[in-house]
Amino acid sequence: MTHRIASIATAVCLLAGSTAFTPAFAHLPPPPVAVAPEADTVASGRVQQWLLNPNGEADGLLLADGTQVAFPPHLSAAVMQALRPGDTVQVRGWRAPQVPVVRMQSLSANGRSVIDEPPVPGMFPPRRAHDPAALSAMTADGRIERLLYNDLGDVHGALLADRTIVRFPPHIGAMYGAQLQPGAQLYARGWGTRGAQGTALEATSMGPTASTAREVFEGPHRGPGRGPVAPRPPVPAF
């Protein structure tokens, strides 16, 4: 009996080591490898203007060669203290393939450096676009000079010829993609800020002219508990 059990055990071990017992998933191809961003990218050049969000905070730079530099808005004050438009800046960070945006990890200018670090715990959060006390009703009207992108390559804004910045969510940029092109006319109504550093608004309505502007979502004037409304399907032709 003992000899028989030993023989069975030996046979099982041999079969387990053979291809007959190789798990099916061993033959599956490896999962696709995501395309990694270009790490440690270094960009340098003259700062053409601040890229502002509707709250008036800088969350990016536009360089003279068209490169866009993105950083979180809690770094706005530190970056504005380190440099100003016209200065030359060196930026270290990463860039996704085929995207004209460098996501800043650190920058230096005028002998000063700023490193992307999380905000200090307990820091009072800045007012955001849903707070009507922080924003003013505004309009913008002009020719699109260039599109603005986030660090994933999604269109989330437009820079007009008069340097006004019109922001909108990436899904709105995709919805209007064929019409949002450099050289096209853009009229926008929304909520934002205007100051010494520039003008920026979050569009709630857009179109080629005031008479053709269509609502893309509700602004902060709605009452408590009534959030943004989903965009309407029809997209006007620019």
PDB file of C-alpha atoms in Angstrom:
ATOM      1  CA  MET A   1       0.000   0.000   0.000  1.00  0.00           C
ATOM      2  CA  THR A   2       2.821   2.360   0.924  1.00  0.00           C
ATOM      3  CA  HIS A   3       4.572   1.668  -2.383  1.00  0.00           C
ATOM      4  CA  ARG A   4       1.318   2.361  -4.275  1.00  0.00           C
ATOM      5  CA  ILE A   5       0.775   5.714  -2.522  1.00  0.00           C
ATOM      6  CA  ALA A   6       4.353   6.740  -3.259  1.00  0.00           C
ATOM      7  CA  SER A   7       3.897   5.848  -6.926  1.00  0.00           C
ATOM      8  CA  ILE A   8       0.712   7.928  -7.175  1.00  0.00           C
ATOM      9  CA  ALA A   9       2.414  10.898  -5.511  1.00  0.00           C
ATOM     10  CA  THR A  10       5.331  10.633  -7.939  1.00  0.00           C
ATOM     11  CA  ALA A  11       2.979  10.566 -10.929  1.00  0.00           C
ATOM     12  CA  VAL A  12       1.069  13.624  -9.691  1.00  0.00           C
ATOM     13  CA  CYS A  13       4.323  15.554  -9.264  1.00  0.00           C
ATOM     14  CA  LEU A  14       5.449  14.640 -12.781  1.00  0.00           C
ATOM     15  CA  LEU A  15       2.123  15.706 -14.272  1.00  0.00           C
ATOM     16  CA  ALA A  16       2.113  18.951 -12.321  1.00  0.00           C
ATOM     17  CA  GLY A  17       5.488  19.782 -13.801  1.00  0.00           C
ATOM     18  CA  SER A  18       4.347  19.024 -17.331  1.00  0.00           C
ATOM     19  CA  THR A  19       2.609  21.379 -19.756  1.00  0.00           C
ATOM     20  CA  ALA A  20      -0.628  19.437 -19.319  1.00  0.00           C
ATOM     21  CA  PHE A  21      -1.102  21.176 -15.964  1.00  0.00           C
ATOM     22  CA  THR A  22       0.171  24.605 -16.973  1.00  0.00           C
ATOM     23  CA  PRO A  23      -2.505  27.159 -15.989  1.00  0.00           C
ATOM     24  CA  ALA A  24      -4.349  28.606 -18.961  1.00  0.00           C
ATOM     25  CA  PHE A  25      -3.582  32.164 -17.924  1.00  0.00           C
ATOM     26  CA  ALA A  26       0.153  31.487 -18.281  1.00  0.00           C
ATOM     27  CA  HIS A  27      -0.277  31.683 -22.054  1.00  0.00           C
ATOM     28  CA  LEU A  28      -2.120  35.020 -22.002  1.00  0.00           C
ATOM     29  CA  PRO A  29      -0.142  37.979 -23.345  1.00  0.00           C
ATOM     30  CA  PRO A  30       1.147  40.456 -20.749  1.00  0.00           C
ATOM     31  CA  PRO A  31      -1.082  43.486 -20.119  1.00  0.00           C
ATOM     32  CA  PRO A  32      -0.345  46.473 -22.343  1.00  0.00           C
ATOM     33  CA  VAL A  33       2.227  48.850 -20.932  1.00  0.00           C
ATOM     34  CA  ALA A  34       0.959  52.419 -20.604  1.00  0.00           C
ATOM     35  CA  VAL A  35       2.924  55.014 -22.514  1.00  0.00           C
ATOM     36  CA  ALA A  36       5.042  56.747 -19.902  1.00  0.00           C
ATOM     37  CA  PRO A  37       5.372  60.503 -19.906  1.00  0.00           C
ATOM     38  CA  GLU A  38       8.711  62.004 -20.829  1.00  0.00           C
ATOM     39  CA  ALA A  39      10.119  62.211 -17.322  1.00  0.00           C
ATOM     40  CA  ASP A  40      12.549  64.886 -16.180  1.00  0.00           C
ATOM     41  CA  THR A  41      11.699  67.107 -19.136  1.00  0.00           C
ATOM     42  CA  VAL A  42      13.479  70.419 -18.986  1.00  0.00           C
ATOM     43  CA  ALA A  43      11.861  73.426 -20.629  1.00  0.00           C
ATOM     44  CA  SER A  44      13.272  76.897 -20.620  1.00  0.00           C
ATOM     45  CA  GLY A  45      12.356  80.212 -22.142  1.00  0.00           C
ATOM     46  CA  ARG A  46      10.883  83.627 -21.620  1.00  0.00           C
ATOM     47  CA  VAL A  47       7.570  83.803 -19.769  1.00  0.00           C
ATOM     48  CA  GLN A  48       4.964  85.374 -22.047  1.00  0.00           C
ATOM     49  CA  GLN A  49       2.050  85.450 -19.615  1.00  0.00           C
ATOM     50  CA  TRP A  50       0.407  83.838 -16.620  1.00  0.00           C
ATOM     51  CA  LEU A  51      -2.186  81.169 -17.267  1.00  0.00           C
ATOM     52  CA  LEU A  52      -4.887  81.979 -14.724  1.00  0.00           C
ATOM     53  CA  ASN A  53      -7.868  80.007 -13.515  1.00  0.00           C
ATOM     54  CA  PRO A  54     -11.235  81.774 -13.019  1.00  0.00           C
ATOM     55  CA  ASN A  55     -10.375  82.460  -9.367  1.00  0.00           C
ATOM     56  CA  GLY A  56      -7.447  84.633 -10.450  1.00  0.00           C
ATOM     57  CA  GLU A  57      -4.833  82.088  -9.356  1.00  0.00           C
ATOM     58  CA  ALA A  58      -1.929  81.205 -11.620  1.00  0.00           C
ATOM     59  CA  ASP A  59      -1.898  77.509 -12.402  1.00  0.00           C
ATOM     60  CA  GLY A  60       0.408  77.735 -15.403  1.00  0.00           C
ATOM     61  CA  LEU A  61       2.777  79.727 -17.571  1.00  0.00           C
ATOM     62  CA  LEU A  62       2.853  80.350 -21.297  1.00  0.00           C
ATOM     63  CA  LEU A  63       6.383  80.545 -22.675  1.00  0.00           C
ATOM     64  CA  ALA A  64       7.337  82.568 -25.732  1.00  0.00           C
ATOM     65  CA  ASP A  65       7.835  79.399 -27.828  1.00  0.00           C
ATOM     66  CA  GLY A  66       4.248  78.276 -27.086  1.00  0.00           C
ATOM     67  CA  THR A  67       5.125  75.749 -24.384  1.00  0.00           C
ATOM     68  CA  GLN A  68       2.564  75.628 -21.597  1.00  0.00           C
ATOM     69  CA  VAL A  69       3.724  74.902 -18.055  1.00  0.00           C
ATOM     70  CA  ALA A  70       1.168  73.550 -15.572  1.00  0.00           C
ATOM     71  CA  PHE A  71       1.326  73.520 -11.774  1.00  0.00           C
ATOM     72  CA  PRO A  72      -1.274  73.312  -8.967  1.00  0.00           C
ATOM     73  CA  PRO A  73      -2.936  76.598  -7.955  1.00  0.00           C
ATOM     74  CA  HIS A  74      -1.707  76.389  -4.355  1.00  0.00           C
ATOM     75  CA  LEU A  75       1.727  77.276  -5.777  1.00  0.00           C
ATOM     76  CA  SER A  76       0.358  80.459  -7.355  1.00  0.00           C
ATOM     77  CA  ALA A  77       1.731  82.893  -4.754  1.00  0.00           C
ATOM     78  CA  ALA A  78       5.164  81.233  -4.605  1.00  0.00           C
ATOM     79  CA  VAL A  79       5.571  81.208  -8.392  1.00  0.00           C
ATOM     80  CA  MET A  80       4.372  84.815  -8.727  1.00  0.00           C
ATOM     81  CA  GLN A  81       6.963  85.867  -6.140  1.00  0.00           C
ATOM     82  CA  ALA A  82       9.726  84.035  -8.002  1.00  0.00           C
ATOM     83  CA  LEU A  83       9.143  85.462 -11.468  1.00  0.00           C
ATOM     84  CA  ARG A  84       6.976  87.610 -13.694  1.00  0.00           C
ATOM     85  CA  PRO A  85       6.210  87.826 -17.418  1.00  0.00           C
ATOM     86  CA  GLY A  86       9.351  88.697 -19.358  1.00  0.00           C
ATOM     87  CA  ASP A  87      11.656  86.679 -17.108  1.00  0.00           C
ATOM     88  CA  THR A  88      13.501  83.580 -18.261  1.00  0.00           C
ATOM     89  CA  VAL A  89      12.566  80.378 -16.451  1.00  0.00           C
ATOM     90  CA  GLN A  90      13.927  76.838 -16.318  1.00  0.00           C
ATOM     91  CA  VAL A  91      11.347  74.108 -15.684  1.00  0.00           C
ATOM     92  CA  ARG A  92      11.888  70.500 -14.702  1.00  0.00           C
ATOM     93  CA  GLY A  93       8.975  68.075 -14.838  1.00  0.00           C
ATOM     94  CA  TRP A  94       7.292  65.669 -17.209  1.00  0.00           C
ATOM     95  CA  ARG A  95       5.396  65.841 -20.446  1.00  0.00           C
ATOM     96  CA  ALA A  96       2.970  63.293 -21.894  1.00  0.00           C
ATOM     97  CA  PRO A  97       3.785  62.307 -25.498  1.00  0.00           C
ATOM     98  CA  GLN A  98       2.440  64.718 -28.122  1.00  0.00           C
ATOM     99  CA  VAL A  99       1.182  67.161 -25.467  1.00  0.00           C
ATOM    100  CA  PRO A 100       2.485  70.776 -25.482  1.00  0.00           C
ATOM    101  CA  VAL A 101       2.328  70.976 -21.683  1.00  0.00           C
ATOM    102  CA  VAL A 102       5.085  70.407 -19.133  1.00  0.00           C
ATOM    103  CA  ARG A 103       3.779  69.386 -15.716  1.00  0.00           C
ATOM    104  CA  MET A 104       6.121  71.229 -13.389  1.00  0.00           C
ATOM    105  CA  GLN A 105       8.024  69.463 -10.649  1.00  0.00           C
ATOM    106  CA  SER A 106      10.324  72.416 -10.017  1.00  0.00           C
ATOM    107  CA  LEU A 107      11.217  75.707 -11.644  1.00  0.00           C
ATOM    108  CA  SER A 108      13.882  78.323 -11.163  1.00  0.00           C
ATOM    109  CA  ALA A 109      14.145  81.954 -12.159  1.00  0.00           C
ATOM    110  CA  ASN A 110      15.993  85.012 -10.864  1.00  0.00           C
ATOM    111  CA  GLY A 111      17.965  82.850  -8.443  1.00  0.00           C
ATOM    112  CA  ARG A 112      14.791  81.499  -6.821  1.00  0.00           C
ATOM    113  CA  SER A 113      13.319  78.015  -6.996  1.00  0.00           C
ATOM    114  CA  VAL A 114       9.832  76.616  -6.466  1.00  0.00           C
ATOM    115  CA  ILE A 115       9.213  72.910  -5.906  1.00  0.00           C
ATOM    116  CA  ASP A 116       5.833  71.245  -6.320  1.00  0.00           C
ATOM    117  CA  GLU A 117       4.934  70.124  -2.826  1.00  0.00           C
ATOM    118  CA  PRO A 118       1.524  69.466  -1.252  1.00  0.00           C
ATOM    119  CA  PRO A 119      -0.091  72.412   0.539  1.00  0.00           C
ATOM    120  CA  VAL A 120       0.646  72.779   4.235  1.00  0.00           C
ATOM    121  CA  PRO A 121      -1.934  70.834   6.311  1.00  0.00           C
ATOM    122  CA  GLY A 122      -4.573  73.172   7.691  1.00  0.00           C
ATOM    123  CA  MET A 123      -4.039  75.780   4.993  1.00  0.00           C
ATOM    124  CA  PHE A 124      -7.351  77.555   4.375  1.00  0.00           C
ATOM    125  CA  PRO A 125      -8.558  76.462   0.939  1.00  0.00           C
ATOM    126  CA  PRO A 126      -9.025  79.223  -1.661  1.00  0.00           C
ATOM    127  CA  ARG A 127     -12.498  80.050  -2.848  1.00  0.00           C
ATOM    128  CA  ARG A 128     -13.549  78.022  -5.841  1.00  0.00           C
ATOM    129  CA  ALA A 129     -15.721  78.613  -8.861  1.00  0.00           C
ATOM    130  CA  HIS A 130     -18.913  77.472  -7.123  1.00  0.00           C
ATOM    131  CA  ASP A 131     -18.636  80.387  -4.667  1.00  0.00           C
ATOM    132  CA  PRO A 132     -20.357  83.403  -6.264  1.00  0.00           C
ATOM    133  CA  ALA A 133     -18.821  85.757  -3.691  1.00  0.00           C
ATOM    134  CA  ALA A 134     -15.380  85.074  -5.207  1.00  0.00           C
ATOM    135  CA  LEU A 135     -16.371  85.677  -8.842  1.00  0.00           C
ATOM    136  CA  SER A 136     -18.003  88.237 -11.081  1.00  0.00           C
ATOM    137  CA  ALA A 137     -20.310  87.762 -14.054  1.00  0.00           C
ATOM    138  CA  MET A 138     -18.218  88.393 -17.170  1.00  0.00           C
ATOM    139  CA  THR A 139     -18.174  88.087 -20.932  1.00  0.00           C
ATOM    140  CA  ALA A 140     -15.329  87.589 -23.397  1.00  0.00           C
ATOM    141  CA  ASP A 141     -15.374  88.109 -27.134  1.00  0.00           C
ATOM    142  CA  GLY A 142     -12.535  87.728 -29.610  1.00  0.00           C
ATOM    143  CA  ARG A 143     -10.382  85.592 -31.850  1.00  0.00           C
ATOM    144  CA  ILE A 144      -8.888  82.400 -30.432  1.00  0.00           C
ATOM    145  CA  GLU A 145      -5.117  82.781 -30.411  1.00  0.00           C
ATOM    146  CA  ARG A 146      -4.311  79.349 -28.995  1.00  0.00           C
ATOM    147  CA  LEU A 147      -5.937  76.449 -27.189  1.00  0.00           C
ATOM    148  CA  LEU A 148      -5.023  75.623 -23.609  1.00  0.00           C
ATOM    149  CA  TYR A 149      -4.459  72.026 -22.508  1.00  0.00           C
ATOM    150  CA  ASN A 150      -4.219  70.147 -19.253  1.00  0.00           C
ATOM    151  CA  ASP A 151      -1.233  67.881 -18.663  1.00  0.00           C
ATOM    152  CA  LEU A 152      -3.097  64.916 -20.186  1.00  0.00           C
ATOM    153  CA  GLY A 153      -3.568  66.732 -23.485  1.00  0.00           C
ATOM    154  CA  ASP A 154      -7.261  67.583 -23.081  1.00  0.00           C
ATOM    155  CA  VAL A 155      -8.405  71.013 -24.284  1.00  0.00           C
ATOM    156  CA  HIS A 156      -9.702  72.899 -21.253  1.00  0.00           C
ATOM    157  CA  GLY A 157      -9.489  76.497 -22.333  1.00  0.00           C
ATOM    158  CA  ALA A 158      -8.744  79.098 -24.967  1.00  0.00           C
ATOM    159  CA  LEU A 159      -6.517  82.158 -24.984  1.00  0.00           C
ATOM    160  CA  LEU A 160      -8.069  85.027 -26.919  1.00  0.00           C
ATOM    161  CA  ALA A 161      -6.178  87.654 -28.905  1.00  0.00           C
ATOM    162  CA  ASP A 162      -6.726  90.222 -26.122  1.00  0.00           C
ATOM    163  CA  ARG A 163      -5.062  87.771 -23.656  1.00  0.00           C
ATOM    164  CA  THR A 164      -8.336  86.853 -21.943  1.00  0.00           C
ATOM    165  CA  ILE A 165      -8.471  83.236 -20.808  1.00  0.00           C
ATOM    166  CA  VAL A 166     -11.705  81.282 -21.253  1.00  0.00           C
ATOM    167  CA  ARG A 167     -11.815  78.047 -19.277  1.00  0.00           C
ATOM    168  CA  PHE A 168     -14.199  75.093 -19.531  1.00  0.00           C
ATOM    169  CA  PRO A 169     -14.128  71.412 -18.519  1.00  0.00           C
ATOM    170  CA  PRO A 170     -12.308  68.962 -20.824  1.00  0.00           C
ATOM    171  CA  HIS A 171     -15.580  67.265 -21.884  1.00  0.00           C
ATOM    172  CA  ILE A 172     -16.814  70.632 -23.181  1.00  0.00           C
ATOM    173  CA  GLY A 173     -13.545  71.048 -25.065  1.00  0.00           C
ATOM    174  CA  ALA A 174     -14.098  67.637 -26.661  1.00  0.00           C
ATOM    175  CA  MET A 175     -17.731  68.426 -27.468  1.00  0.00           C
ATOM    176  CA  TYR A 176     -16.796  71.662 -29.244  1.00  0.00           C
ATOM    177  CA  GLY A 177     -13.509  70.297 -30.595  1.00  0.00           C
ATOM    178  CA  ALA A 178     -14.135  70.942 -34.293  1.00  0.00           C
ATOM    179  CA  GLN A 179     -15.213  74.527 -33.650  1.00  0.00           C
ATOM    180  CA  LEU A 180     -12.549  75.509 -31.112  1.00  0.00           C
ATOM    181  CA  GLN A 181      -9.663  76.291 -33.423  1.00  0.00           C
ATOM    182  CA  PRO A 182      -7.045  79.059 -33.497  1.00  0.00           C
ATOM    183  CA  GLY A 183      -8.376  81.920 -35.602  1.00  0.00           C
ATOM    184  CA  ALA A 184     -12.050  81.180 -34.881  1.00  0.00           C
ATOM    185  CA  GLN A 185     -14.233  83.738 -33.130  1.00  0.00           C
ATOM    186  CA  LEU A 186     -15.380  82.906 -29.622  1.00  0.00           C
ATOM    187  CA  TYR A 187     -17.930  84.604 -27.413  1.00  0.00           C
ATOM    188  CA  ALA A 188     -18.289  83.383 -23.839  1.00  0.00           C
ATOM    189  CA  ARG A 189     -20.405  84.297 -20.849  1.00  0.00           C
ATOM    190  CA  GLY A 190     -19.425  83.082 -17.426  1.00  0.00           C
ATOM    191  CA  TRP A 191     -17.910  83.826 -14.051  1.00  0.00           C
ATOM    192  CA  GLY A 192     -14.379  84.879 -13.305  1.00  0.00           C
ATOM    193  CA  THR A 193     -11.936  87.538 -12.192  1.00  0.00           C
ATOM    194  CA  ARG A 194     -10.179  90.519 -13.729  1.00  0.00           C
ATOM    195  CA  GLY A 195      -7.023  91.960 -12.222  1.00  0.00           C
ATOM    196  CA  ALA A 196      -3.502  93.213 -12.752  1.00  0.00           C
ATOM    197  CA  GLN A 197      -2.265  89.718 -13.647  1.00  0.00           C
ATOM    198  CA  GLY A 198      -4.926  89.083 -16.270  1.00  0.00           C
ATOM    199  CA  THR A 199      -8.518  88.117 -16.945  1.00  0.00           C
ATOM    200  CA  ALA A 200      -9.968  84.619 -16.774  1.00  0.00           C
ATOM    201  CA  LEU A 201     -13.482  83.234 -16.695  1.00  0.00           C
ATOM    202  CA  GLU A 202     -15.234  79.880 -16.571  1.00  0.00           C
ATOM    203  CA  ALA A 203     -17.631  79.777 -19.521  1.00  0.00           C
ATOM    204  CA  THR A 204     -21.236  78.882 -18.846  1.00  0.00           C
ATOM    205  CA  SER A 205     -22.309  79.774 -22.409  1.00  0.00           C
ATOM    206  CA  MET A 206     -20.253  79.758 -25.598  1.00  0.00           C
ATOM    207  CA  GLY A 207     -20.686  80.406 -29.280  1.00  0.00           C
ATOM    208  CA  PRO A 208     -19.139  82.331 -32.166  1.00  0.00           C
ATOM    209  CA  THR A 209     -21.219  85.415 -31.290  1.00  0.00           C
ATOM    210  CA  ALA A 210     -23.406  86.647 -28.438  1.00  0.00           C
ATOM    211  CA  SER A 211     -26.554  85.817 -30.392  1.00  0.00           C
ATOM    212  CA  THR A 212     -25.483  82.235 -31.086  1.00  0.00           C
ATOM    213  CA  ALA A 213     -24.000  81.400 -27.665  1.00  0.00           C
ATOM    214  CA  ARG A 214     -25.484  78.261 -26.120  1.00  0.00           C
ATOM    215  CA  GLU A 215     -25.460  77.265 -22.486  1.00  0.00           C
ATOM    216  CA  VAL A 216     -22.872  74.621 -21.642  1.00  0.00           C
ATOM    217  CA  PHE A 217     -23.663  74.460 -17.918  1.00  0.00           C
ATOM    218  CA  GLU A 218     -25.126  76.574 -15.164  1.00  0.00           C
ATOM    219  CA  GLY A 219     -23.022  79.126 -13.312  1.00  0.00           C
ATOM    220  CA  PRO A 220     -22.695  79.715  -9.566  1.00  0.00           C
ATOM    221  CA  HIS A 221     -25.843  81.861  -9.381  1.00  0.00           C
ATOM    222  CA  ARG A 222     -28.035  78.810  -8.783  1.00  0.00           C
ATOM    223  CA  GLY A 223     -29.377  78.323  -5.289  1.00  0.00           C
ATOM    224  CA  PRO A 224     -27.924  75.952  -2.697  1.00  0.00           C
ATOM    225  CA  GLY A 225     -28.307  72.294  -3.500  1.00  0.00           C
ATOM    226  CA  ARG A 226     -28.811  72.906  -7.203  1.00  0.00           C
ATOM    227  CA  GLY A 227     -25.619  71.849  -8.901  1.00  0.00           C
ATOM    228  CA  PRO A 228     -24.412  72.257 -12.483  1.00  0.00           C
ATOM    229  CA  VAL A 229     -26.713  71.058 -15.229  1.00  0.00           C
ATOM    230  CA  ALA A 230     -25.439  68.539 -17.763  1.00  0.00           C
ATOM    231  CA  PRO A 231     -24.446  70.048 -21.122  1.00  0.00           C
ATOM    232  CA  ARG A 232     -27.144  70.096 -23.780  1.00  0.00           C
ATOM    233  CA  PRO A 233     -26.503  67.768 -26.729  1.00  0.00           C
ATOM    234  CA  PRO A 234     -26.787  70.259 -29.627  1.00  0.00           C
ATOM    235  CA  VAL A 235     -23.477  71.944 -30.416  1.00  0.00           C
ATOM    236  CA  PRO A 236     -23.685  75.203 -32.382  1.00  0.00           C
ATOM    237  CA  ALA A 237     -21.521  75.622 -35.452  1.00  0.00           C
ATOM    238  CA  PHE A 238     -18.821  78.245 -35.079  1.00  0.00           C
TER     239      PHE A 238
END
